[in-house]
XYZ file of C-alpha atoms in Angstrom:
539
model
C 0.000 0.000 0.000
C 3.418 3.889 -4.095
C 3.999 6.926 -3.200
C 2.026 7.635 -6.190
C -1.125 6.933 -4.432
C -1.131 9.709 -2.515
C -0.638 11.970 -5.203
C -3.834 10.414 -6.333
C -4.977 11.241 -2.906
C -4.158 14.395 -2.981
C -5.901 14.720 -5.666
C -9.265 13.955 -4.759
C -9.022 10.268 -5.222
C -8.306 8.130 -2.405
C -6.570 5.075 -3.179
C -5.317 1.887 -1.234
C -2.213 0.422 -0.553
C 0.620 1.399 -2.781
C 2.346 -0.692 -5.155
C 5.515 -1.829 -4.684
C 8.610 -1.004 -7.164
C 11.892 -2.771 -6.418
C 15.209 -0.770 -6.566
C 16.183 -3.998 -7.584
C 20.227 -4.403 -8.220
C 22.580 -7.714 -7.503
C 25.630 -8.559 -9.302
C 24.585 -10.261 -13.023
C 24.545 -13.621 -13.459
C 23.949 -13.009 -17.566
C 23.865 -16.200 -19.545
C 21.911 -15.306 -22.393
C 23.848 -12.263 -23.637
C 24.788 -14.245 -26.954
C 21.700 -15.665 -28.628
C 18.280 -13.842 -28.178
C 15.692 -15.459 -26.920
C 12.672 -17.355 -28.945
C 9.771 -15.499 -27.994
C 7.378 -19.156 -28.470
C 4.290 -20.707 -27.221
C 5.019 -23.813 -25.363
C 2.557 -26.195 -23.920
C 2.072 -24.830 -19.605
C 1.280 -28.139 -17.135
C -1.400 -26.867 -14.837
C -0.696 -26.437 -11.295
C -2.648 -28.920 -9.208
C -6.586 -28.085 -8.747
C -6.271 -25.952 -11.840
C -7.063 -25.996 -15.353
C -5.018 -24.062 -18.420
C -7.257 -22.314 -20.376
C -5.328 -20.399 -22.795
C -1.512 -19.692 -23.275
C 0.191 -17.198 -25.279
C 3.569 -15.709 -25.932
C 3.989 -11.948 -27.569
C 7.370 -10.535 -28.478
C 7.146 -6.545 -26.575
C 10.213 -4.330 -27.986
C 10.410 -2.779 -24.023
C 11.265 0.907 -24.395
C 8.918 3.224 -21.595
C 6.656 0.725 -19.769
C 3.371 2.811 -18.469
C 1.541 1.048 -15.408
C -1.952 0.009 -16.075
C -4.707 1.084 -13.995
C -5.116 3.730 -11.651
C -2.176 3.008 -10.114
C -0.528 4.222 -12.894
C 3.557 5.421 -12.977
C 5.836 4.248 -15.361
C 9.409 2.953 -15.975
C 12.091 3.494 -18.761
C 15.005 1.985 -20.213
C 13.652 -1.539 -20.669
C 14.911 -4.143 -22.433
C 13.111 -5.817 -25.138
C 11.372 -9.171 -23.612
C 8.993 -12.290 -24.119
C 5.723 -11.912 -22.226
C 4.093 -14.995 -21.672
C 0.622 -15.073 -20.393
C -1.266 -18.144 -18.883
C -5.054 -18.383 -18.097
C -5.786 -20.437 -14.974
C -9.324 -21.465 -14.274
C -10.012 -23.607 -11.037
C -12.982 -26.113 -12.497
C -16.182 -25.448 -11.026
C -15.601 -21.960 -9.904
C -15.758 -20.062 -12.669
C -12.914 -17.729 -12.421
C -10.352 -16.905 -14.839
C -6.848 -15.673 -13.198
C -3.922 -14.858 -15.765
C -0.191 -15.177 -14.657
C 2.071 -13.149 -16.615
C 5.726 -13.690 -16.889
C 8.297 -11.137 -18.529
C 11.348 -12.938 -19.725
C 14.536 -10.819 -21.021
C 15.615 -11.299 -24.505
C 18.763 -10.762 -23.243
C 21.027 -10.845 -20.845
C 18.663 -13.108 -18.052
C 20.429 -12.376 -14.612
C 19.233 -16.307 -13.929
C 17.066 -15.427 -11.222
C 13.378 -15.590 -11.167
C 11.208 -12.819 -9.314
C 7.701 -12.524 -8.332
C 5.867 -9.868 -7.490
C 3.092 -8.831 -5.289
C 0.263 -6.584 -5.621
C -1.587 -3.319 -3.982
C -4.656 -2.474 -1.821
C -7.544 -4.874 -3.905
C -4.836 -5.154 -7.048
C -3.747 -8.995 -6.526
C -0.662 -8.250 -8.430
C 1.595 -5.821 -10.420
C 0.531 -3.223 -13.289
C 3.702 -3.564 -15.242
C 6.200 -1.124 -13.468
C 7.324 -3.502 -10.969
C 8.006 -5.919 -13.947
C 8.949 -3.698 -16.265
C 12.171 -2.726 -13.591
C 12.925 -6.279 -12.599
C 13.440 -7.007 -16.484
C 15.506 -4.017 -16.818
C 17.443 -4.930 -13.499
C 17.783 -8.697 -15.522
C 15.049 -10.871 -13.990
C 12.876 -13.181 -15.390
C 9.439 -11.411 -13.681
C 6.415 -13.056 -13.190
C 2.944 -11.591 -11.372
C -1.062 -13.031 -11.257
C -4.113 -10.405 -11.555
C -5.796 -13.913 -9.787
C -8.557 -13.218 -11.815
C -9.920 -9.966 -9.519
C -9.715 -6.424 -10.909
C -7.663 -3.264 -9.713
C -6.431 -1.637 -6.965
C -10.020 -0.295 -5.693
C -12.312 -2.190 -7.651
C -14.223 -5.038 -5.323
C -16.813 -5.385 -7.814
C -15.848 -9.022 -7.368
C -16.481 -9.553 -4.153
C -20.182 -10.989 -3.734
C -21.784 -12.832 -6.411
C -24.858 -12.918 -8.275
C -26.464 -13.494 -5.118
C -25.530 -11.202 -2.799
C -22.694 -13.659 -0.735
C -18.804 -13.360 -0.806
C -17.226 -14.796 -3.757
C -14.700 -16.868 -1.408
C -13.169 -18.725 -4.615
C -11.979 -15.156 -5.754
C -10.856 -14.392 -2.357
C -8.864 -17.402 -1.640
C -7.366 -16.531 -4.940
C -6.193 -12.746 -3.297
C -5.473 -14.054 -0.067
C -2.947 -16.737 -1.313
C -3.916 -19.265 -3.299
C -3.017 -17.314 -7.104
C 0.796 -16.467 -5.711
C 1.497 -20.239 -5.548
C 0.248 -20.875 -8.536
C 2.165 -17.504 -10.102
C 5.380 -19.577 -8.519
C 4.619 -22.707 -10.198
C 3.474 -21.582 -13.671
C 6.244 -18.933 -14.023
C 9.233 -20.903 -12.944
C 8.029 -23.367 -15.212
C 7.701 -20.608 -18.047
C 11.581 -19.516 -17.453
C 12.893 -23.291 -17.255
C 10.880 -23.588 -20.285
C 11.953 -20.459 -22.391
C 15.796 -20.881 -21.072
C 16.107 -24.459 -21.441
C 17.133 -24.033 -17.384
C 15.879 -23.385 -14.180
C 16.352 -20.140 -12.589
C 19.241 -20.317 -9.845
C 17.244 -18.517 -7.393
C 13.962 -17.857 -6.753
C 12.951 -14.018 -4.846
C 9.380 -12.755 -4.028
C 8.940 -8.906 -3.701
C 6.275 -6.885 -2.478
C 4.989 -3.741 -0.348
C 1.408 -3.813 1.486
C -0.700 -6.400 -0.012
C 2.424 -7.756 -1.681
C 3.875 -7.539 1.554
C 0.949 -9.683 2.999
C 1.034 -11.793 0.178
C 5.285 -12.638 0.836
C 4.060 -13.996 4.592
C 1.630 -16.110 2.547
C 4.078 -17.380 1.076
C 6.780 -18.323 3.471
C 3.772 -19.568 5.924
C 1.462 -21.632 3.646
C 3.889 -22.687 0.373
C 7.441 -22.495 2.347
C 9.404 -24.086 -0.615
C 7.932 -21.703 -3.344
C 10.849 -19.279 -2.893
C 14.489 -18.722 -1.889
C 13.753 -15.124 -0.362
C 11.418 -12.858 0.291
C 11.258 -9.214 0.478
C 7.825 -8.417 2.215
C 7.394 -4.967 3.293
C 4.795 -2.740 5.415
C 2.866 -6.176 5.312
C -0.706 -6.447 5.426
C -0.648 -9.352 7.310
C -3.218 -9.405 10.354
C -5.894 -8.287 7.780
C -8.658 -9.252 9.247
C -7.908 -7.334 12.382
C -5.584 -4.294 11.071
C -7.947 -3.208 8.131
C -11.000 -3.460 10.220
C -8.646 -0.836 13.094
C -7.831 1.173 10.538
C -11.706 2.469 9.997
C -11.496 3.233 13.910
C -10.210 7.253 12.686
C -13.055 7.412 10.967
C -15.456 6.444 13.386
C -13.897 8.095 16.383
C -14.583 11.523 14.388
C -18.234 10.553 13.715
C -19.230 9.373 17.024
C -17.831 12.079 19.050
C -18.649 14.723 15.787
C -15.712 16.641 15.868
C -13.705 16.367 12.176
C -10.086 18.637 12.541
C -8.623 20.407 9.393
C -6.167 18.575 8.084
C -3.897 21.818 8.996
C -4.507 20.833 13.016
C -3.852 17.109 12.356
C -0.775 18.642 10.724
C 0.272 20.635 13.865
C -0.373 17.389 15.887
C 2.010 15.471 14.003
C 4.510 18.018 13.963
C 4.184 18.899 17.692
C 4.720 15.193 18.995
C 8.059 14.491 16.531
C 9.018 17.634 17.592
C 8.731 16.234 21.450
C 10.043 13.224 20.786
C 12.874 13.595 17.669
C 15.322 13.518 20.790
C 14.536 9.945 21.884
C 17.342 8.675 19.707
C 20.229 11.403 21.191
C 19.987 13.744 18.478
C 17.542 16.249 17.259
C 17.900 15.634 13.870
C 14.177 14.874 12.609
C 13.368 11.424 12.902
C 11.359 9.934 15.977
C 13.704 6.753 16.333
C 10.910 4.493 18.108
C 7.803 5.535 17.836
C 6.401 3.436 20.023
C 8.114 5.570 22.534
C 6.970 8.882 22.211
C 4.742 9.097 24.824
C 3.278 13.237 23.347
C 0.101 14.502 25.049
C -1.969 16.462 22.049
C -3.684 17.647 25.165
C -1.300 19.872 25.246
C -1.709 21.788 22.167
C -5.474 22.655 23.400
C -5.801 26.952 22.661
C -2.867 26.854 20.006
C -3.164 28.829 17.242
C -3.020 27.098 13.560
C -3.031 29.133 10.330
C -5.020 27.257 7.724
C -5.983 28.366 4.137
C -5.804 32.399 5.574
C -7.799 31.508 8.201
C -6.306 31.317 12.261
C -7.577 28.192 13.766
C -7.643 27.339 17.480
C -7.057 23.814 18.628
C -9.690 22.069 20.879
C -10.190 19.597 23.732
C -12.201 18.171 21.288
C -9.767 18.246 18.447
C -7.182 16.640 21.188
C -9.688 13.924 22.472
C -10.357 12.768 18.919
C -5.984 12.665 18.047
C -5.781 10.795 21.634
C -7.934 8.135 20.156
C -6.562 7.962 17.121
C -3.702 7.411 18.006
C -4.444 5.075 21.144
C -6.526 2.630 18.593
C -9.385 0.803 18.602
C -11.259 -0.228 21.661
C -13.964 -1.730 23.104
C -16.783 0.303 25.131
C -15.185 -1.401 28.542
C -11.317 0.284 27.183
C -9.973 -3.260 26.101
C -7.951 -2.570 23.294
C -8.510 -4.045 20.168
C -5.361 -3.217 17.704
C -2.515 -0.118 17.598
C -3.535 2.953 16.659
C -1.886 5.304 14.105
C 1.621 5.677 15.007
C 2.797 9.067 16.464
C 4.951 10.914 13.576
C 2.494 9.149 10.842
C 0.454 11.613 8.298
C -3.301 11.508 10.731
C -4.200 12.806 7.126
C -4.703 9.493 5.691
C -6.880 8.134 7.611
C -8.796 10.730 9.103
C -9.379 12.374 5.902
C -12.544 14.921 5.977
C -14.161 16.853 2.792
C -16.093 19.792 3.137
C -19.611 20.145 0.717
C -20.493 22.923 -1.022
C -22.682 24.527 1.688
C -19.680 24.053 4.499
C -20.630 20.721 6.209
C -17.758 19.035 6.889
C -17.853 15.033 7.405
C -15.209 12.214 7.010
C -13.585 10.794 4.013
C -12.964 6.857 4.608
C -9.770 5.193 3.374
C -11.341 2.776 0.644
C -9.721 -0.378 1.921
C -11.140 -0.424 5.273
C -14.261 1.112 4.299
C -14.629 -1.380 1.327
C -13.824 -4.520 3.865
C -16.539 -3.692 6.126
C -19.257 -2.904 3.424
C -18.746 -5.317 1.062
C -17.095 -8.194 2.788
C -18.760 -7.938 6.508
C -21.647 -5.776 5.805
C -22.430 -7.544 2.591
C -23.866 -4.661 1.360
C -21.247 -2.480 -1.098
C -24.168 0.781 -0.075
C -23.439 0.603 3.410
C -22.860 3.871 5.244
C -19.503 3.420 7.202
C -20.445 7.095 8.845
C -23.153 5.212 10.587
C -20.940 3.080 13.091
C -20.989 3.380 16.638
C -18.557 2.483 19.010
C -20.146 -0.697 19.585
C -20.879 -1.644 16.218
C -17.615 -1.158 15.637
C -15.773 -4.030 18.248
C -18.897 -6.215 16.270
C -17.250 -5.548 13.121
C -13.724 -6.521 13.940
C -14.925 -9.397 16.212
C -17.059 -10.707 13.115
C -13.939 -10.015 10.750
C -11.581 -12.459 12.897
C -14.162 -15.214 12.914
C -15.193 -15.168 9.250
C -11.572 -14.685 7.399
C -8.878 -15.188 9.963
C -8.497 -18.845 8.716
C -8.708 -17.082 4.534
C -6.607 -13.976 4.677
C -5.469 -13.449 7.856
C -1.668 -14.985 7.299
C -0.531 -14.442 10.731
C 0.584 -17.907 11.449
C 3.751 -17.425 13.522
C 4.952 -21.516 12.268
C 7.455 -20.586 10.000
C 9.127 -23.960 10.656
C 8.630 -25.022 6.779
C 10.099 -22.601 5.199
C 13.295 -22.566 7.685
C 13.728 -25.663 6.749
C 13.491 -25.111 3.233
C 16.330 -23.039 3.808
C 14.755 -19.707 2.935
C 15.031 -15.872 3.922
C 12.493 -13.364 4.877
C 13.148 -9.922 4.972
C 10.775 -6.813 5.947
C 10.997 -2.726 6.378
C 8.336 -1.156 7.745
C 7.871 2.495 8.166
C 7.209 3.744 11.667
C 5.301 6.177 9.984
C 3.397 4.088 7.873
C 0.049 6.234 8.073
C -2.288 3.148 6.474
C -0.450 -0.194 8.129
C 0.414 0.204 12.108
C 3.732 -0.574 12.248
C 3.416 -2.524 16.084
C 1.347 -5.342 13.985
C 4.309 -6.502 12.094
C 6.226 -5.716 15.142
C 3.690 -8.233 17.131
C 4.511 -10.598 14.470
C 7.516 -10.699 14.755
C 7.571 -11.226 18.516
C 5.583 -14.228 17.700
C 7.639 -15.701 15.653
C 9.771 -15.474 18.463
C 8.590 -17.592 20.466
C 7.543 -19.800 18.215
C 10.753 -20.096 17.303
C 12.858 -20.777 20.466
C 14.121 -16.810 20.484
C 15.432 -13.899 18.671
C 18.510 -15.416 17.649
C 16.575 -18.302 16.247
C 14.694 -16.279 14.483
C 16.907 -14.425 12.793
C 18.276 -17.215 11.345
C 16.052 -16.811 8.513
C 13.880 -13.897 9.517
C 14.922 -9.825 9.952
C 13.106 -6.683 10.061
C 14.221 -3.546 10.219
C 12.041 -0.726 11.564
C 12.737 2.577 9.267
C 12.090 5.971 11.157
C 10.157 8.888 9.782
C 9.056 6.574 7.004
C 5.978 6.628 5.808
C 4.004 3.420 4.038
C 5.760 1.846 1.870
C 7.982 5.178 1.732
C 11.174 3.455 1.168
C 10.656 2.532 -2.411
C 12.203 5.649 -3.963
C 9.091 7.783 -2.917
C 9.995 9.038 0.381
C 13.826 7.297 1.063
C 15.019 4.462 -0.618
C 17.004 1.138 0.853
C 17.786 -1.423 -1.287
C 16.043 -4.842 0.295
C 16.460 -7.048 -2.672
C 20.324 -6.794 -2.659
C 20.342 -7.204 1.027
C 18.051 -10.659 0.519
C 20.161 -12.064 -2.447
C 23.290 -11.410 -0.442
C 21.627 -13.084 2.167
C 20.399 -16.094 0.091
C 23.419 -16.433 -2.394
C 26.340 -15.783 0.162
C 24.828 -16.356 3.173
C 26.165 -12.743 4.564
C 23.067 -12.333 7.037
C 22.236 -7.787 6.899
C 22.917 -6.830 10.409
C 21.835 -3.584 9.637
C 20.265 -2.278 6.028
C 21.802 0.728 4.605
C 19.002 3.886 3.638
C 18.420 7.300 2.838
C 15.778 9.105 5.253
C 13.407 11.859 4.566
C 13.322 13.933 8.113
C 10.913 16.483 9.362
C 12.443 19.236 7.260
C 12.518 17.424 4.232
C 15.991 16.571 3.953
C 17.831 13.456 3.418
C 19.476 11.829 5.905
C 21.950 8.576 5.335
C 21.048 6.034 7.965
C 21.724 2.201 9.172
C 18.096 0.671 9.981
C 18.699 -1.853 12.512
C 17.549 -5.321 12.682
C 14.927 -5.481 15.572
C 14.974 -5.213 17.957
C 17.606 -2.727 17.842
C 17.244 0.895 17.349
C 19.659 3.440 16.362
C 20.946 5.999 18.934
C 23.362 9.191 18.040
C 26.960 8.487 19.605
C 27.162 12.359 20.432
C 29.300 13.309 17.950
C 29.545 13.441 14.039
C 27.201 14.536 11.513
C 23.824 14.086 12.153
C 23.020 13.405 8.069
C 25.627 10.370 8.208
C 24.545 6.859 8.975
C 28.301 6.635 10.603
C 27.070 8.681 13.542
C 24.850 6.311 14.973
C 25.019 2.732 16.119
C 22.798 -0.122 16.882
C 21.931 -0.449 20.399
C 19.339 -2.776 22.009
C 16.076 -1.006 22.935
C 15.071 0.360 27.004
C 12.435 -1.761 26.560
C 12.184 -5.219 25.156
């Protein structure tokens, strides 16, 4: 869950999680720099409980690759390639999911990469592929036979009940296939397997990379799975709770005072870390009272603004999270530093009402999915109705889509990596979900050190959702997990550039958790060499 989509949300259309877009580089492993490749048809075995309905192979001259769908973006330089397309139908359910594989004419780094998708958009519009081929990669995604990245039309049938064949398809069931049918393509088109095997993804690709290593272990070598959706059941349901905090207690603040919020608590807490250099370190730390910017003075659109106790009670909440009426808590709450923007959007009407803007994916889960009823009024939920809602969401798709089984035995054992950044101020995905995760895996595990055996994630401060993709900072994950897979050199810490409060850029080391980074007390606070790992006050 691109930067790019909150452009689009900036301009008037809200949009779900972004799409993710690999900075993709590893040292070449070219073997097919002398002959071209034979853009052909060849006959596609169909993955087990599946049917092929179609195949075809089309010779695309590469050039400027423009992303499909509302997503949009685009990527240039590519290489000409082979795309092969095969149409999957599982017999008796009447769906019709296409897995599309990009294969370089030239120069095939002899590695294999999947990738993931975005908010309801089961896999990539052509920019992620389009810069894996350039980077040398055989690329392969699956649309899994739903449409784009805020289009649920698919979600109930003809008569009015979920379509769970099309959502076992998005929750996990299309990626394995997508493994299967495009490492089959490359072994096919190459006359060879591909060496290695990597799946990348941000938000739902991110979700969809846990799928992976928890339900098909052996499908991949590595995994880059970032600001993961995983928890879905639970986190997309908690991240309506903005939403309805603002209706039920009727108070909706400009986006300029959820602005001076933000700003006020990393101002509070930027010196957690040591150094006041823009970034809140751990934001799970910063312990900022908005009550106390109740009677400041905000300048919005030429108009002075004074903040609330209202406007305060309503941030508190936010972000506090979700609970019940007797104050158990029911998931994390926006974390402090994260853009309150996003999902406590309001829009003003033409005669001055203001009244709340719902993010689409959590307002599209509860209408279409819990509600069954795509007209439902989210606006309308009360506080109770609410802990229903998530309660109802954990019994009915936990099992589907929730992929927050902490047994990653399997795919230890098959030897594989898993690798995750999240932004700690990732303003659609709580970061302390993936955090809980990863505690779980813990102890599933027998420890940390266990653990990170195969598993490391590295918290990335000041970073908002999926911000680290060349957006809003950039770190280079997929060269960390193929020098992970292929030379077994384990990142300690993974090297990237940091927007801070001021807009600059800032070099840093993320840390593998549970580490954070704290300021020595000397050195330049823009350079990464100024800071070192050290374990966490709490933990």
């Amino acid at each position: 869950m691109r930067r790019r989509l909150l452009t689009v949300l900036a301009a008037g259309v809200p949009l779900a999680a972004a799409v993710y877009l690999p900075t993709a580089s590893a040292e070449p492993r070219s073997s097919t720099d002398a002959t071209p490749l034979n853009c052909r048809t060849t006959p596609v075995k169909a993955p087990a409980g599946t049917e092929v309905e179609s195949v075809t192979a089309v010779r695309r001259a590469g050039g400027v690759i423009k992303g499909t769908g509302v997503l949009g973006g685009e990527v240039s330089g590519v290489p000409a390639f082979c795309e092969v397309t095969v149409t999957l139908t599982h017999p008796g359910d009447g769906d019709h999911a296409k897995v599309t594989t990009w294969l370089p004419e030239r120069g095939w780094n002899g590695r294999f990469q999947a990738l993931g998708g975005s908010a309801f958009l089961a896999g990539d519009n052509g920019v992620g592929l389009g810069t894996a081929v350039k980077n040398g990669y055989a690329a392969t995604t699956t649309d899994a036979g739903v449409k784009d990245a805020v289009d649920v039309s698919w979600a109930l049938n003809s008569e009015g009940e979920v379509n769970k064949a099309l959502l076992e398809n998005f929750a996990s069931r299309s990626q394995h296939e997508a493994a299967v049918v495009g490492k089959a393509v490359v072994a096919s088109a190459y006359d060879k397997r591909a060496s290695y095997s990597y799946f990348t993804g941000c938000s739902t690709g991110g979700r969809q990379g846990y799928a992976e290593a928890q339900r098909y272990p052996d499908d991949y070598d590595g995994i880059l799975a970032d600001a993961p959706a995983i928890n879905w059941d639970e986190y997309v349901v908690a991240t309506l709770w903005p939403q309805v905090v603002m209706n039920n207690e009727k108070t909706y603040p400009t986006g300029c005072e959820l602005d001076a919020f933000t700003a006020a608590a990393v101002k509070a807490c930027d010196k957690l870390d040591g150094a006041r250099d823009g970034l809140v370190n751990d934001a799970s730390r910063c312990d900022f009272d908005p009550r106390r910017l109740i009677g400041t003075k905000v300048e919005c659109d030429g108009q002075e603004l004074t903040v609330t106790a209202a406007d305060a009670a309503v941030v508190r909440k936010i972000w506090d999270g979700p609970r019940t009426a007797s104050g158990t808590k029911l998931w994390a709450g926006v974390p402090v530093g994260a853009d309150l923007k996003g999902l406590a959007a309001t829009v003003r009407s033409d005669d001055g009402t203001v009244k709340g803007n719902p993010f689409p994916v959590p307002a599209f889960w509860v209408s279409s999915w819990l509600k069954k009823d795509p007209s439902f009024d989210v606006s309308t939920i009360t506080y109770s109705q609410f802990t229903q809602l998530f309660e109802q969401s954990q019994a009915e798709y936990d099992g589907i889509i929730g992929t927050d089984d902490p047994d990653l035995s399997g795919f230890r054992a098959s030897g594989g990596k898993l690798l995750t950044w999240h932004g700690q101020a990732d303003q659609f995905i709580p970061t302390q979900g993936t955090v809980r995760y990863r505690e779980r895996v813990e102890r599933e595990t027998g420890g940390a050190r266990k653990a990170d055996d195969f598993y490391r994630l590295f918290l990335a401060p000041g970073t908002d959702h999926c911000g680290l993709n060349g957006q809003s900072g950039s770190a280079d994950g997929l060269a960390a997990l193929t020098a992970w897979v292929e030379h077994g050199k384990a990142p300690r810490t993974l090297p990237a550039t940091l927007i801070n409060a001021d807009g600059e850029q800032v070099e840093r080391n993320l840390c593998a958790y549970p580490a954070v980074s704290r300021y020595q007390g000397y050195g330049d606070l823009d350079a990464a060499s100024s800071f070192r790992c050290v374990s966490p006050f709490r933990h």
